[in-house]
Every structure is written in C-alpha cells, then in structure tokens.
C-alpha cells in the first residue's frame, strides 16, 4: 500500500511542470469567493501576484493573506493585483475573505488543475503548495517564490516590483 502511494504521488509530481522566469504563465479560469470567474487575460496590462496557498483559515495562510491585505495599497500603487488560489471551494473562500477583510480574489481550484499547471499541487492532490508567481503585464513569469514565506512574501513581491519597474 505504501509503495503504491509513493509511486502515485511520484507520478503526479513528475507530471508537474517546471516553470521558468520569462516563459508565459499558464492560463486559468476559476471562480472566486463571490462566484465570479477570473482568467489570466483579465490581468493583462497589470502586474499580478498569483499566490497559491495550502488552506483557508490556517495560521500560515492567514498570515500570508493578511500581509497581502495590509500591503494592498502599495501593491496597487505599483500597478499590481493580488490573487490567491487554493483547492478550497468558493464558500470556504467567502468565509475566509469576510473574516479577514481580504480585498482581493481568492480562486477556487477545487480540482487542483491550475495548481498542477503551476507546479504547485502537493503530491496527493489534496492541497496546493505555498508558491507565488509574479506575472508581468504581458503575461510572462517575472519571479517565482517557491515555498514562499508567509511573513515576507508580500514584502518580497513589493521589493521585486520596485526593481523590475526601476522605481
């Protein structure tokens, strides 16, 4: 049984793409906490901090979301939008967003397909990995933050946006 689980999780991981800076970001079409569908094209012309997180209302994910919330004005001033993605459903996202006054979309990737395209789905498919992708206005990956820090991720994105924009 253990061998089967190890082999199946290895197979899922082996299919996960290795994304690189400079390549086009994988497209997505997912509902947010209000049921509105968002696609990558919706953010064309803007910088996008697309962050994958493990689970709504857990300590680390709450810290990361609240840091993005607290920095949202500075991120918007830099021309960036923030979008969170997990495998939780829209109802769970709605409760999480309301509880912490999150002013950005939380996308419900309940099948894990988008997380998988971004190499951000855990081996068993039950949760996303904590990875963030900074996507430029043309839809290309500008920065990748693997195993992103819950306390520093938003600040890292801001620092890199300033460097990339020459501010």
mmCIF file with all atom_site columns, C-alpha atoms in Angstrom:
data_model
loop_
_atom_site.group_PDB
_atom_site.id
_atom_site.type_symbol
_atom_site.label_atom_id
_atom_site.label_alt_id
_atom_site.label_comp_id
_atom_site.label_asym_id
_atom_site.label_entity_id
_atom_site.label_seq_id
_atom_site.pdbx_PDB_ins_code
_atom_site.Cartn_x
_atom_site.Cartn_y
_atom_site.Cartn_z
_atom_site.occupancy
_atom_site.B_iso_or_equiv
_atom_site.pdbx_formal_charge
_atom_site.auth_seq_id
_atom_site.auth_comp_id
_atom_site.auth_asym_id
_atom_site.auth_atom_id
_atom_site.pdbx_PDB_model_num
ATOM 1   C CA . UNK A 1 1   ? 0.000   0.000  0.000   1.00 0.00 ? 1   UNK A CA 1
ATOM 2   C CA . UNK A 1 2   ? 2.768   2.456  0.939   1.00 0.00 ? 2   UNK A CA 1
ATOM 3   C CA . UNK A 1 3   ? 4.640   1.648  -2.274  1.00 0.00 ? 3   UNK A CA 1
ATOM 4   C CA . UNK A 1 4   ? 1.514   2.350  -4.321  1.00 0.00 ? 4   UNK A CA 1
ATOM 5   C CA . UNK A 1 5   ? 1.020   5.690  -2.568  1.00 0.00 ? 5   UNK A CA 1
ATOM 6   C CA . UNK A 1 6   ? 4.664   6.632  -3.099  1.00 0.00 ? 6   UNK A CA 1
ATOM 7   C CA . UNK A 1 7   ? 4.517   5.672  -6.768  1.00 0.00 ? 7   UNK A CA 1
ATOM 8   C CA . UNK A 1 8   ? 1.262   7.528  -7.378  1.00 0.00 ? 8   UNK A CA 1
ATOM 9   C CA . UNK A 1 9   ? 2.475   10.695 -5.647  1.00 0.00 ? 9   UNK A CA 1
ATOM 10  C CA . UNK A 1 10  ? 5.755   10.478 -7.569  1.00 0.00 ? 10  UNK A CA 1
ATOM 11  C CA . UNK A 1 11  ? 3.828   10.167 -10.826 1.00 0.00 ? 11  UNK A CA 1
ATOM 12  C CA . UNK A 1 12  ? 1.780   13.279 -10.046 1.00 0.00 ? 12  UNK A CA 1
ATOM 13  C CA . UNK A 1 13  ? 4.934   15.207 -9.178  1.00 0.00 ? 13  UNK A CA 1
ATOM 14  C CA . UNK A 1 14  ? 6.699   14.008 -12.310 1.00 0.00 ? 14  UNK A CA 1
ATOM 15  C CA . UNK A 1 15  ? 3.873   15.480 -14.407 1.00 0.00 ? 15  UNK A CA 1
ATOM 16  C CA . UNK A 1 16  ? 4.124   18.864 -12.679 1.00 0.00 ? 16  UNK A CA 1
ATOM 17  C CA . UNK A 1 17  ? 5.746   21.398 -14.977 1.00 0.00 ? 17  UNK A CA 1
ATOM 18  C CA . UNK A 1 18  ? 8.898   23.227 -14.069 1.00 0.00 ? 18  UNK A CA 1
ATOM 19  C CA . UNK A 1 19  ? 8.099   26.848 -14.787 1.00 0.00 ? 19  UNK A CA 1
ATOM 20  C CA . UNK A 1 20  ? 10.837  29.331 -15.524 1.00 0.00 ? 20  UNK A CA 1
ATOM 21  C CA . UNK A 1 21  ? 11.157  33.095 -15.399 1.00 0.00 ? 21  UNK A CA 1
ATOM 22  C CA . UNK A 1 22  ? 10.453  34.590 -18.817 1.00 0.00 ? 22  UNK A CA 1
ATOM 23  C CA . UNK A 1 23  ? 8.032   31.960 -20.048 1.00 0.00 ? 23  UNK A CA 1
ATOM 24  C CA . UNK A 1 24  ? 4.298   32.612 -20.490 1.00 0.00 ? 24  UNK A CA 1
ATOM 25  C CA . UNK A 1 25  ? 2.265   31.983 -17.353 1.00 0.00 ? 25  UNK A CA 1
ATOM 26  C CA . UNK A 1 26  ? -0.226  29.123 -17.671 1.00 0.00 ? 26  UNK A CA 1
ATOM 27  C CA . UNK A 1 27  ? -3.771  30.309 -18.253 1.00 0.00 ? 27  UNK A CA 1
ATOM 28  C CA . UNK A 1 28  ? -6.533  29.747 -15.725 1.00 0.00 ? 28  UNK A CA 1
ATOM 29  C CA . UNK A 1 29  ? -10.286 30.197 -15.474 1.00 0.00 ? 29  UNK A CA 1
ATOM 30  C CA . UNK A 1 30  ? -11.523 29.852 -11.903 1.00 0.00 ? 30  UNK A CA 1
ATOM 31  C CA . UNK A 1 31  ? -14.352 31.190 -9.722  1.00 0.00 ? 31  UNK A CA 1
ATOM 32  C CA . UNK A 1 32  ? -13.609 33.478 -6.792  1.00 0.00 ? 32  UNK A CA 1
ATOM 33  C CA . UNK A 1 33  ? -15.267 33.730 -3.380  1.00 0.00 ? 33  UNK A CA 1
ATOM 34  C CA . UNK A 1 34  ? -18.220 35.567 -4.969  1.00 0.00 ? 34  UNK A CA 1
ATOM 35  C CA . UNK A 1 35  ? -18.658 33.128 -7.865  1.00 0.00 ? 35  UNK A CA 1
ATOM 36  C CA . UNK A 1 36  ? -17.092 35.494 -10.427 1.00 0.00 ? 36  UNK A CA 1
ATOM 37  C CA . UNK A 1 37  ? -14.797 33.735 -12.904 1.00 0.00 ? 37  UNK A CA 1
ATOM 38  C CA . UNK A 1 38  ? -11.291 35.138 -13.402 1.00 0.00 ? 38  UNK A CA 1
ATOM 39  C CA . UNK A 1 39  ? -8.798  34.344 -16.165 1.00 0.00 ? 39  UNK A CA 1
ATOM 40  C CA . UNK A 1 40  ? -5.172  35.273 -16.684 1.00 0.00 ? 40  UNK A CA 1
ATOM 41  C CA . UNK A 1 41  ? -6.268  37.573 -19.533 1.00 0.00 ? 41  UNK A CA 1
ATOM 42  C CA . UNK A 1 42  ? -8.291  39.661 -17.042 1.00 0.00 ? 42  UNK A CA 1
ATOM 43  C CA . UNK A 1 43  ? -4.990  40.913 -15.626 1.00 0.00 ? 43  UNK A CA 1
ATOM 44  C CA . UNK A 1 44  ? -3.315  41.758 -18.945 1.00 0.00 ? 44  UNK A CA 1
ATOM 45  C CA . UNK A 1 45  ? -1.610  45.137 -18.693 1.00 0.00 ? 45  UNK A CA 1
ATOM 46  C CA . UNK A 1 46  ? -1.074  44.808 -14.937 1.00 0.00 ? 46  UNK A CA 1
ATOM 47  C CA . UNK A 1 47  ? 1.398   43.004 -12.750 1.00 0.00 ? 47  UNK A CA 1
ATOM 48  C CA . UNK A 1 48  ? -0.135  40.004 -10.980 1.00 0.00 ? 48  UNK A CA 1
ATOM 49  C CA . UNK A 1 49  ? 0.979   38.377 -7.746  1.00 0.00 ? 49  UNK A CA 1
ATOM 50  C CA . UNK A 1 50  ? -0.630  34.952 -8.112  1.00 0.00 ? 50  UNK A CA 1
ATOM 51  C CA . UNK A 1 51  ? -0.123  33.112 -4.863  1.00 0.00 ? 51  UNK A CA 1
ATOM 52  C CA . UNK A 1 52  ? -1.006  29.508 -4.157  1.00 0.00 ? 52  UNK A CA 1
ATOM 53  C CA . UNK A 1 53  ? -1.712  28.622 -0.550  1.00 0.00 ? 53  UNK A CA 1
ATOM 54  C CA . UNK A 1 54  ? -2.460  25.493 1.410   1.00 0.00 ? 54  UNK A CA 1
ATOM 55  C CA . UNK A 1 55  ? -5.823  26.048 3.112   1.00 0.00 ? 55  UNK A CA 1
ATOM 56  C CA . UNK A 1 56  ? -8.234  28.775 4.163   1.00 0.00 ? 56  UNK A CA 1
ATOM 57  C CA . UNK A 1 57  ? -8.152  29.939 7.783   1.00 0.00 ? 57  UNK A CA 1
ATOM 58  C CA . UNK A 1 58  ? -4.972  28.116 8.824   1.00 0.00 ? 58  UNK A CA 1
ATOM 59  C CA . UNK A 1 59  ? -2.288  30.076 10.720  1.00 0.00 ? 59  UNK A CA 1
ATOM 60  C CA . UNK A 1 60  ? 0.325   30.384 7.960   1.00 0.00 ? 60  UNK A CA 1
ATOM 61  C CA . UNK A 1 61  ? -2.179  31.014 5.180   1.00 0.00 ? 61  UNK A CA 1
ATOM 62  C CA . UNK A 1 62  ? -3.962  33.613 7.287   1.00 0.00 ? 62  UNK A CA 1
ATOM 63  C CA . UNK A 1 63  ? -0.683  35.398 7.980   1.00 0.00 ? 63  UNK A CA 1
ATOM 64  C CA . UNK A 1 64  ? 0.231   35.427 4.283   1.00 0.00 ? 64  UNK A CA 1
ATOM 65  C CA . UNK A 1 65  ? -3.218  36.653 3.193   1.00 0.00 ? 65  UNK A CA 1
ATOM 66  C CA . UNK A 1 66  ? -3.273  39.381 5.851   1.00 0.00 ? 66  UNK A CA 1
ATOM 67  C CA . UNK A 1 67  ? 0.200   40.593 4.818   1.00 0.00 ? 67  UNK A CA 1
ATOM 68  C CA . UNK A 1 68  ? -1.021  40.928 1.217   1.00 0.00 ? 68  UNK A CA 1
ATOM 69  C CA . UNK A 1 69  ? -4.147  42.688 2.564   1.00 0.00 ? 69  UNK A CA 1
ATOM 70  C CA . UNK A 1 70  ? -2.068  45.111 4.633   1.00 0.00 ? 70  UNK A CA 1
ATOM 71  C CA . UNK A 1 71  ? 0.204   45.878 1.649   1.00 0.00 ? 71  UNK A CA 1
ATOM 72  C CA . UNK A 1 72  ? -2.572  46.095 -0.966  1.00 0.00 ? 72  UNK A CA 1
ATOM 73  C CA . UNK A 1 73  ? -2.361  49.894 -1.383  1.00 0.00 ? 73  UNK A CA 1
ATOM 74  C CA . UNK A 1 74  ? 1.364   49.788 -2.080  1.00 0.00 ? 74  UNK A CA 1
ATOM 75  C CA . UNK A 1 75  ? 0.932   46.836 -4.438  1.00 0.00 ? 75  UNK A CA 1
ATOM 76  C CA . UNK A 1 76  ? -1.826  48.641 -6.344  1.00 0.00 ? 76  UNK A CA 1
ATOM 77  C CA . UNK A 1 77  ? 0.290   51.821 -6.484  1.00 0.00 ? 77  UNK A CA 1
ATOM 78  C CA . UNK A 1 78  ? 2.955   49.690 -8.190  1.00 0.00 ? 78  UNK A CA 1
ATOM 79  C CA . UNK A 1 79  ? 0.371   48.541 -10.752 1.00 0.00 ? 79  UNK A CA 1
ATOM 80  C CA . UNK A 1 80  ? -0.063  45.070 -9.289  1.00 0.00 ? 80  UNK A CA 1
ATOM 81  C CA . UNK A 1 81  ? -3.065  42.958 -8.449  1.00 0.00 ? 81  UNK A CA 1
ATOM 82  C CA . UNK A 1 82  ? -3.117  40.096 -5.940  1.00 0.00 ? 82  UNK A CA 1
ATOM 83  C CA . UNK A 1 83  ? -4.947  36.810 -6.388  1.00 0.00 ? 83  UNK A CA 1
ATOM 84  C CA . UNK A 1 84  ? -4.874  33.838 -4.021  1.00 0.00 ? 84  UNK A CA 1
ATOM 85  C CA . UNK A 1 85  ? -5.518  30.260 -5.158  1.00 0.00 ? 85  UNK A CA 1
ATOM 86  C CA . UNK A 1 86  ? -6.177  27.095 -3.166  1.00 0.00 ? 86  UNK A CA 1
ATOM 87  C CA . UNK A 1 87  ? -8.114  23.887 -3.663  1.00 0.00 ? 87  UNK A CA 1
ATOM 88  C CA . UNK A 1 88  ? -10.757 25.053 -1.166  1.00 0.00 ? 88  UNK A CA 1
ATOM 89  C CA . UNK A 1 89  ? -14.203 25.828 -2.595  1.00 0.00 ? 89  UNK A CA 1
ATOM 90  C CA . UNK A 1 90  ? -15.778 29.256 -3.137  1.00 0.00 ? 90  UNK A CA 1
ATOM 91  C CA . UNK A 1 91  ? -17.854 29.051 0.067   1.00 0.00 ? 91  UNK A CA 1
ATOM 92  C CA . UNK A 1 92  ? -14.746 28.420 2.158   1.00 0.00 ? 92  UNK A CA 1
ATOM 93  C CA . UNK A 1 93  ? -13.020 31.321 0.370   1.00 0.00 ? 93  UNK A CA 1
ATOM 94  C CA . UNK A 1 94  ? -16.014 33.593 1.018   1.00 0.00 ? 94  UNK A CA 1
ATOM 95  C CA . UNK A 1 95  ? -15.869 32.892 4.763   1.00 0.00 ? 95  UNK A CA 1
ATOM 96  C CA . UNK A 1 96  ? -12.079 33.364 4.857   1.00 0.00 ? 96  UNK A CA 1
ATOM 97  C CA . UNK A 1 97  ? -12.197 36.618 2.858   1.00 0.00 ? 97  UNK A CA 1
ATOM 98  C CA . UNK A 1 98  ? -15.010 38.028 5.000   1.00 0.00 ? 98  UNK A CA 1
ATOM 99  C CA . UNK A 1 99  ? -13.408 37.029 8.318   1.00 0.00 ? 99  UNK A CA 1
ATOM 100 C CA . UNK A 1 100 ? -10.130 38.800 7.446   1.00 0.00 ? 100 UNK A CA 1
ATOM 101 C CA . UNK A 1 101 ? -11.452 41.572 5.153   1.00 0.00 ? 101 UNK A CA 1
ATOM 102 C CA . UNK A 1 102 ? -9.396  40.356 2.205   1.00 0.00 ? 102 UNK A CA 1
ATOM 103 C CA . UNK A 1 103 ? -9.744  42.873 -0.661  1.00 0.00 ? 103 UNK A CA 1
ATOM 104 C CA . UNK A 1 104 ? -8.648  40.562 -3.479  1.00 0.00 ? 104 UNK A CA 1
ATOM 105 C CA . UNK A 1 105 ? -9.984  37.463 -5.234  1.00 0.00 ? 105 UNK A CA 1
ATOM 106 C CA . UNK A 1 106 ? -9.454  34.005 -3.781  1.00 0.00 ? 106 UNK A CA 1
ATOM 107 C CA . UNK A 1 107 ? -9.836  31.482 -6.578  1.00 0.00 ? 107 UNK A CA 1
ATOM 108 C CA . UNK A 1 108 ? -11.336 28.048 -6.011  1.00 0.00 ? 108 UNK A CA 1
ATOM 109 C CA . UNK A 1 109 ? -9.181  25.475 -7.788  1.00 0.00 ? 109 UNK A CA 1
ATOM 110 C CA . UNK A 1 110 ? -11.192 22.583 -6.360  1.00 0.00 ? 110 UNK A CA 1
ATOM 111 C CA . UNK A 1 111 ? -9.866  20.063 -8.909  1.00 0.00 ? 111 UNK A CA 1
ATOM 112 C CA . UNK A 1 112 ? -6.274  21.264 -8.460  1.00 0.00 ? 112 UNK A CA 1
ATOM 113 C CA . UNK A 1 113 ? -5.800  21.662 -12.216 1.00 0.00 ? 113 UNK A CA 1
ATOM 114 C CA . UNK A 1 114 ? -4.424  25.208 -12.111 1.00 0.00 ? 114 UNK A CA 1
ATOM 115 C CA . UNK A 1 115 ? -2.158  24.422 -9.173  1.00 0.00 ? 115 UNK A CA 1
ATOM 116 C CA . UNK A 1 116 ? -0.846  21.434 -11.136 1.00 0.00 ? 116 UNK A CA 1
ATOM 117 C CA . UNK A 1 117 ? -0.140  23.606 -14.223 1.00 0.00 ? 117 UNK A CA 1
ATOM 118 C CA . UNK A 1 118 ? 1.882   25.914 -11.981 1.00 0.00 ? 118 UNK A CA 1
ATOM 119 C CA . UNK A 1 119 ? 3.749   23.013 -10.362 1.00 0.00 ? 119 UNK A CA 1
ATOM 120 C CA . UNK A 1 120 ? 2.033   23.949 -7.112  1.00 0.00 ? 120 UNK A CA 1
ATOM 121 C CA . UNK A 1 121 ? -0.094  20.913 -6.278  1.00 0.00 ? 121 UNK A CA 1
ATOM 122 C CA . UNK A 1 122 ? 1.020   18.630 -3.465  1.00 0.00 ? 122 UNK A CA 1
ATOM 123 C CA . UNK A 1 123 ? 1.668   15.023 -4.398  1.00 0.00 ? 123 UNK A CA 1
ATOM 124 C CA . UNK A 1 124 ? -1.665  13.659 -3.165  1.00 0.00 ? 124 UNK A CA 1
ATOM 125 C CA . UNK A 1 125 ? -3.618  16.473 -4.856  1.00 0.00 ? 125 UNK A CA 1
ATOM 126 C CA . UNK A 1 126 ? -5.381  17.479 -1.637  1.00 0.00 ? 126 UNK A CA 1
ATOM 127 C CA . UNK A 1 127 ? -3.651  20.858 -1.184  1.00 0.00 ? 127 UNK A CA 1
ATOM 128 C CA . UNK A 1 128 ? -1.658  23.465 -3.027  1.00 0.00 ? 128 UNK A CA 1
ATOM 129 C CA . UNK A 1 129 ? 1.966   24.228 -2.256  1.00 0.00 ? 129 UNK A CA 1
ATOM 130 C CA . UNK A 1 130 ? 2.820   27.692 -0.954  1.00 0.00 ? 130 UNK A CA 1
ATOM 131 C CA . UNK A 1 131 ? 4.261   29.146 -4.164  1.00 0.00 ? 131 UNK A CA 1
ATOM 132 C CA . UNK A 1 132 ? 3.874   32.634 -5.610  1.00 0.00 ? 132 UNK A CA 1
ATOM 133 C CA . UNK A 1 133 ? 4.316   33.779 -9.192  1.00 0.00 ? 133 UNK A CA 1
ATOM 134 C CA . UNK A 1 134 ? 4.836   37.415 -10.113 1.00 0.00 ? 134 UNK A CA 1
ATOM 135 C CA . UNK A 1 135 ? 3.456   37.774 -13.631 1.00 0.00 ? 135 UNK A CA 1
ATOM 136 C CA . UNK A 1 136 ? 4.301   40.782 -15.781 1.00 0.00 ? 136 UNK A CA 1
ATOM 137 C CA . UNK A 1 137 ? 1.770   42.881 -17.746 1.00 0.00 ? 137 UNK A CA 1
ATOM 138 C CA . UNK A 1 138 ? 2.381   40.763 -20.882 1.00 0.00 ? 138 UNK A CA 1
ATOM 139 C CA . UNK A 1 139 ? 1.517   37.539 -19.048 1.00 0.00 ? 139 UNK A CA 1
ATOM 140 C CA . UNK A 1 140 ? 5.070   36.231 -18.583 1.00 0.00 ? 140 UNK A CA 1
ATOM 141 C CA . UNK A 1 141 ? 6.517   34.944 -15.332 1.00 0.00 ? 141 UNK A CA 1
ATOM 142 C CA . UNK A 1 142 ? 8.812   37.603 -13.861 1.00 0.00 ? 142 UNK A CA 1
ATOM 143 C CA . UNK A 1 143 ? 9.619   35.994 -10.484 1.00 0.00 ? 143 UNK A CA 1
ATOM 144 C CA . UNK A 1 144 ? 8.948   32.673 -8.771  1.00 0.00 ? 144 UNK A CA 1
ATOM 145 C CA . UNK A 1 145 ? 8.828   32.264 -4.994  1.00 0.00 ? 145 UNK A CA 1
ATOM 146 C CA . UNK A 1 146 ? 8.880   28.563 -4.073  1.00 0.00 ? 146 UNK A CA 1
ATOM 147 C CA . UNK A 1 147 ? 7.846   27.678 -0.521  1.00 0.00 ? 147 UNK A CA 1
ATOM 148 C CA . UNK A 1 148 ? 7.052   31.366 -0.038  1.00 0.00 ? 148 UNK A CA 1
ATOM 149 C CA . UNK A 1 149 ? 7.478   32.850 3.416   1.00 0.00 ? 149 UNK A CA 1
ATOM 150 C CA . UNK A 1 150 ? 4.109   33.620 4.991   1.00 0.00 ? 150 UNK A CA 1
ATOM 151 C CA . UNK A 1 151 ? 5.525   36.664 6.763   1.00 0.00 ? 151 UNK A CA 1
ATOM 152 C CA . UNK A 1 152 ? 7.751   38.029 3.953   1.00 0.00 ? 152 UNK A CA 1
ATOM 153 C CA . UNK A 1 153 ? 6.074   37.061 0.671   1.00 0.00 ? 153 UNK A CA 1
ATOM 154 C CA . UNK A 1 154 ? 4.182   40.315 0.179   1.00 0.00 ? 154 UNK A CA 1
ATOM 155 C CA . UNK A 1 155 ? 7.265   42.405 1.033   1.00 0.00 ? 155 UNK A CA 1
ATOM 156 C CA . UNK A 1 156 ? 9.396   40.319 -1.362  1.00 0.00 ? 156 UNK A CA 1
ATOM 157 C CA . UNK A 1 157 ? 6.892   40.907 -4.158  1.00 0.00 ? 157 UNK A CA 1
ATOM 158 C CA . UNK A 1 158 ? 6.938   44.664 -3.445  1.00 0.00 ? 158 UNK A CA 1
ATOM 159 C CA . UNK A 1 159 ? 10.762  44.751 -3.429  1.00 0.00 ? 159 UNK A CA 1
ATOM 160 C CA . UNK A 1 160 ? 10.939  42.863 -6.726  1.00 0.00 ? 160 UNK A CA 1
ATOM 161 C CA . UNK A 1 161 ? 8.245   45.002 -8.338  1.00 0.00 ? 161 UNK A CA 1
ATOM 162 C CA . UNK A 1 162 ? 10.237  48.113 -7.478  1.00 0.00 ? 162 UNK A CA 1
ATOM 163 C CA . UNK A 1 163 ? 13.398  46.584 -9.004  1.00 0.00 ? 163 UNK A CA 1
ATOM 164 C CA . UNK A 1 164 ? 11.617  45.337 -12.110 1.00 0.00 ? 164 UNK A CA 1
ATOM 165 C CA . UNK A 1 165 ? 9.897   48.671 -12.686 1.00 0.00 ? 165 UNK A CA 1
ATOM 166 C CA . UNK A 1 166 ? 13.050  50.656 -11.896 1.00 0.00 ? 166 UNK A CA 1
ATOM 167 C CA . UNK A 1 167 ? 11.348  52.521 -9.032  1.00 0.00 ? 167 UNK A CA 1
#
